[in-house]
PDB file of C-alpha atoms in Angstrom:
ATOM      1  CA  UNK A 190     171.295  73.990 114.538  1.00 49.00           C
ATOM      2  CA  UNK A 191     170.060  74.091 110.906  1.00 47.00           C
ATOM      3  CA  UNK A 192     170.027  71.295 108.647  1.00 47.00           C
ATOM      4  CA  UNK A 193     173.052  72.317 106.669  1.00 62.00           C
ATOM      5  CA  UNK A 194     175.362  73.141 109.565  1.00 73.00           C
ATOM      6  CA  UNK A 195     178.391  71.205 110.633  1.00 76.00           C
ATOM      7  CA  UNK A 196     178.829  70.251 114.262  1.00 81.00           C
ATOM      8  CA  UNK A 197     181.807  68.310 115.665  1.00 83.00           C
ATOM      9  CA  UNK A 198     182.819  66.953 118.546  1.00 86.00           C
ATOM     10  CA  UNK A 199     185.614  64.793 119.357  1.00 85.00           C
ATOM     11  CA  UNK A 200     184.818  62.006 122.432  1.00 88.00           C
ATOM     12  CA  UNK A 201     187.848  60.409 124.430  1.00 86.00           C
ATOM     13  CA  UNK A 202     187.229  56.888 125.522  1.00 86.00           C
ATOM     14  CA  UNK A 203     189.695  54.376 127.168  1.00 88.00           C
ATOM     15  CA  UNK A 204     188.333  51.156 126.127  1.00 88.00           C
ATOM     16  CA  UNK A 205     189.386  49.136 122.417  1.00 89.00           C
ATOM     17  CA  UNK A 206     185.765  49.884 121.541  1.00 91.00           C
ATOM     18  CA  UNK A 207     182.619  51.932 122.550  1.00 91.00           C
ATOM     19  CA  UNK A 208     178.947  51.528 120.965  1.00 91.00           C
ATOM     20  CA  UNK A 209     178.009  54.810 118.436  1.00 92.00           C
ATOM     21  CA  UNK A 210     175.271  55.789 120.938  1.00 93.00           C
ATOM     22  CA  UNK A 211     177.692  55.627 123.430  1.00 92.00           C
ATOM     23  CA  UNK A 212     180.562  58.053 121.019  1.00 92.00           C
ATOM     24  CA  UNK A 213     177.281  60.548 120.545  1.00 92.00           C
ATOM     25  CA  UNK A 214     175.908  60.016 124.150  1.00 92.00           C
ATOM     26  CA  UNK A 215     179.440  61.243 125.436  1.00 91.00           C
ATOM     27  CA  UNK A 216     179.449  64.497 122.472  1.00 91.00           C
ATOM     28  CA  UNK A 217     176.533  65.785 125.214  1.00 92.00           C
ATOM     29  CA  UNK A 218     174.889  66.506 121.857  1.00 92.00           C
ATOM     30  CA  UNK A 219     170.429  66.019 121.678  1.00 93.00           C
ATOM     31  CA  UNK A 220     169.775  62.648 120.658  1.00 93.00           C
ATOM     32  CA  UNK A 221     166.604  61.706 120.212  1.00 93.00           C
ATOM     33  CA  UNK A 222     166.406  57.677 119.339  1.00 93.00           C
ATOM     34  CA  UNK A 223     163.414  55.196 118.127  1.00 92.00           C
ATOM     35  CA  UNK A 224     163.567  51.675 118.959  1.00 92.00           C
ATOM     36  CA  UNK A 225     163.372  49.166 115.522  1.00 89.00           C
ATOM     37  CA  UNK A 226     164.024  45.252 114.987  1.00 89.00           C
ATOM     38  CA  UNK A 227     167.512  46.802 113.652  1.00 87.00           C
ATOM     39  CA  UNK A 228     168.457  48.669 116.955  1.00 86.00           C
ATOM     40  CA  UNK A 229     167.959  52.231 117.294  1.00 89.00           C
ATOM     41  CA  UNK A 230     167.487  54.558 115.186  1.00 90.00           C
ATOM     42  CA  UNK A 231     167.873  58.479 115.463  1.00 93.00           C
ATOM     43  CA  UNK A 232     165.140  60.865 115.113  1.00 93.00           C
ATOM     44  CA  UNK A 233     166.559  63.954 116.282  1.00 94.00           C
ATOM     45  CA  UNK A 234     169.971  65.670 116.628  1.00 93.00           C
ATOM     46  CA  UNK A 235     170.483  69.416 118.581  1.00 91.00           C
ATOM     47  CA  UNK A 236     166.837  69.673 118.269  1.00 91.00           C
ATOM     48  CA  UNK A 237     166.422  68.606 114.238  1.00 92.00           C
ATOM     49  CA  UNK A 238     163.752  68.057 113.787  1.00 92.00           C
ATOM     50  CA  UNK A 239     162.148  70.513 116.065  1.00 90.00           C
ATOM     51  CA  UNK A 240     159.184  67.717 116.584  1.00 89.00           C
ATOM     52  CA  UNK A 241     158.777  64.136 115.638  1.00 87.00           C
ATOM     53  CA  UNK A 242     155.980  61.777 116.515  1.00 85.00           C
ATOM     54  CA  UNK A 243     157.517  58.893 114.556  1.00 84.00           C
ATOM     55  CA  UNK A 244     161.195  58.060 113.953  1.00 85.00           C
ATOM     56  CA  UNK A 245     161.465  57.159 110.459  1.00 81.00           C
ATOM     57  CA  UNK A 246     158.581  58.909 108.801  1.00 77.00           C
ATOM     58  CA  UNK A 247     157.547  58.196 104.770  1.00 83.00           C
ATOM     59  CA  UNK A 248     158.291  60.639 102.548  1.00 85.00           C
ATOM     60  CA  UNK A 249     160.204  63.250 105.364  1.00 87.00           C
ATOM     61  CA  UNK A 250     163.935  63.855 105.794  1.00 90.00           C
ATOM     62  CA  UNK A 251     165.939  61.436 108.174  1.00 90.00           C
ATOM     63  CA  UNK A 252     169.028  60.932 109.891  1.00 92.00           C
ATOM     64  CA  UNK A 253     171.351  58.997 107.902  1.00 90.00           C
ATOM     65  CA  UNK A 254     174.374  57.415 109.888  1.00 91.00           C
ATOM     66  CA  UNK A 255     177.896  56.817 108.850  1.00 92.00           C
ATOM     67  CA  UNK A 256     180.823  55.265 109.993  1.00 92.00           C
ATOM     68  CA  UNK A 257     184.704  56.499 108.803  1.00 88.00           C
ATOM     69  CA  UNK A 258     187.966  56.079 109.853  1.00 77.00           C
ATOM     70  CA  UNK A 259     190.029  59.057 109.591  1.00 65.00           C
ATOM     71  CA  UNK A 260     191.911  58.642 106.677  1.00 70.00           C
ATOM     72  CA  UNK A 261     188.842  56.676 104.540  1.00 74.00           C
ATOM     73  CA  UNK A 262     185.368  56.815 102.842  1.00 83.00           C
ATOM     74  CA  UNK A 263     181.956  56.756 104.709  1.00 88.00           C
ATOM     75  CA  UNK A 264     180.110  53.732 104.990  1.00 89.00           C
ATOM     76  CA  UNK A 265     176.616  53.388 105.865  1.00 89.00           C
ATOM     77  CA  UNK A 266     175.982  50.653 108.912  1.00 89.00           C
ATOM     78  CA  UNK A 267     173.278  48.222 108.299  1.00 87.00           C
ATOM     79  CA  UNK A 268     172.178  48.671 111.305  1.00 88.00           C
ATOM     80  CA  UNK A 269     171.075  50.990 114.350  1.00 88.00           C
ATOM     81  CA  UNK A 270     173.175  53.314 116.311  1.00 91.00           C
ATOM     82  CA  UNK A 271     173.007  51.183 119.169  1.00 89.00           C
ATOM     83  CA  UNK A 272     174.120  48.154 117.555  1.00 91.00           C
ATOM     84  CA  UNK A 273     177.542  49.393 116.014  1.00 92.00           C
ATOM     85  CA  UNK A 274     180.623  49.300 117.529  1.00 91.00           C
ATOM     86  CA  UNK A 275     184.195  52.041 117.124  1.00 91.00           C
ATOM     87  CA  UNK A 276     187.602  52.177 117.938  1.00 89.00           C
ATOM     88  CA  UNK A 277     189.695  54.992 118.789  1.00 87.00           C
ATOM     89  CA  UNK A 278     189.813  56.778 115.527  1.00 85.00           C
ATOM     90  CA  UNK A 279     186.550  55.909 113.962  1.00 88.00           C
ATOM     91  CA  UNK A 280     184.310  59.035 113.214  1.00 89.00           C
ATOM     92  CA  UNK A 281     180.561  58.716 113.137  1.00 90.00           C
ATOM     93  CA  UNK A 282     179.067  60.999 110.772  1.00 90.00           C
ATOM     94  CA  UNK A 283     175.312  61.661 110.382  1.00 91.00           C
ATOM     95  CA  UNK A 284     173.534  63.539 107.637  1.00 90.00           C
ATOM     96  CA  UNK A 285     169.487  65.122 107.750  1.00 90.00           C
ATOM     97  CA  UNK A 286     168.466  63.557 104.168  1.00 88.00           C
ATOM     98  CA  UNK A 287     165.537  63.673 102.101  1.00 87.00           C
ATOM     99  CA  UNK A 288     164.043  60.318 101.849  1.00 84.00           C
ATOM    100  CA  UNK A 289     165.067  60.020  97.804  1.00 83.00           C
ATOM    101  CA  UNK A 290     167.852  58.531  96.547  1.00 80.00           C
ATOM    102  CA  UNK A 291     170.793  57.397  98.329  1.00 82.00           C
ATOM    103  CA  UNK A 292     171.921  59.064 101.399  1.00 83.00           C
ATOM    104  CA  UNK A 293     174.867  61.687 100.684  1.00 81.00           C
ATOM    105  CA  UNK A 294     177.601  61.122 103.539  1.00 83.00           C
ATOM    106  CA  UNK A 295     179.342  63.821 105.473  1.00 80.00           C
ATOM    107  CA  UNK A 296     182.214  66.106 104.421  1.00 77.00           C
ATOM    108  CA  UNK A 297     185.148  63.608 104.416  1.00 72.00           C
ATOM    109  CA  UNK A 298     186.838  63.289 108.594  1.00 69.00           C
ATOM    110  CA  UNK A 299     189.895  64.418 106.971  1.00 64.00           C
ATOM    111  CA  UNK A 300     188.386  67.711 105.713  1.00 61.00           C
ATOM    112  CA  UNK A 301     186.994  68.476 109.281  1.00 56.00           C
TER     113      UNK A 301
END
């Protein structure tokens, strides 16, 4: 996977709500995570970056995560991965940024 190409996956759970890590844990995507006072924190996706040795590194590109529901905007959690909660409908979105500026989301659910 480059850094400019899409991937989706949709994830079927059964419960009212499932942790993010738990949405992308069931997508049987690469995850790479980092442990911060915030929760965790993801470092690599399908093998982006090819090699890390720290998480959040200054001045390199990062994950940025989002949450949507289907028919809204992005929003971008306070917090790790492992500390936000979805429902059945919810996307989570995440987005290999440069460390400038704000993070740009996703393409919109809707246009997926």
């Amino acid at each position: 996977m480059s850094a400019t190409t899409v991937l989706t996956r949709c994830v079927a759970f059964s419960t009212a709500k499932l942790s993010a890590l738990g949405v992308i844990q069931g997508s049987h995507v690469e995850l790479g995570t980092q442990k911060y006072s915030f929760g965790l924190a993801i470092c690599q996706v399908d093998n982006v970056p090819a090699h890390y040795s720290q998480c959040l590194p200054s001045g390199q590109n990062y994950w940025a995560l989002f949450v949507s529901n289907a028919s809204g905007g992005w929003t971008s959690p306070s917090t790790g991965v492992s500390q936000i909660s979805v429902s059945p409908g919810q996307w989570i979105g995440l987005r290999y940024d440069p460390p400038a500026g704000t993070p740009a989301p996703p393409p919109s659910p809707g246009q997926l």
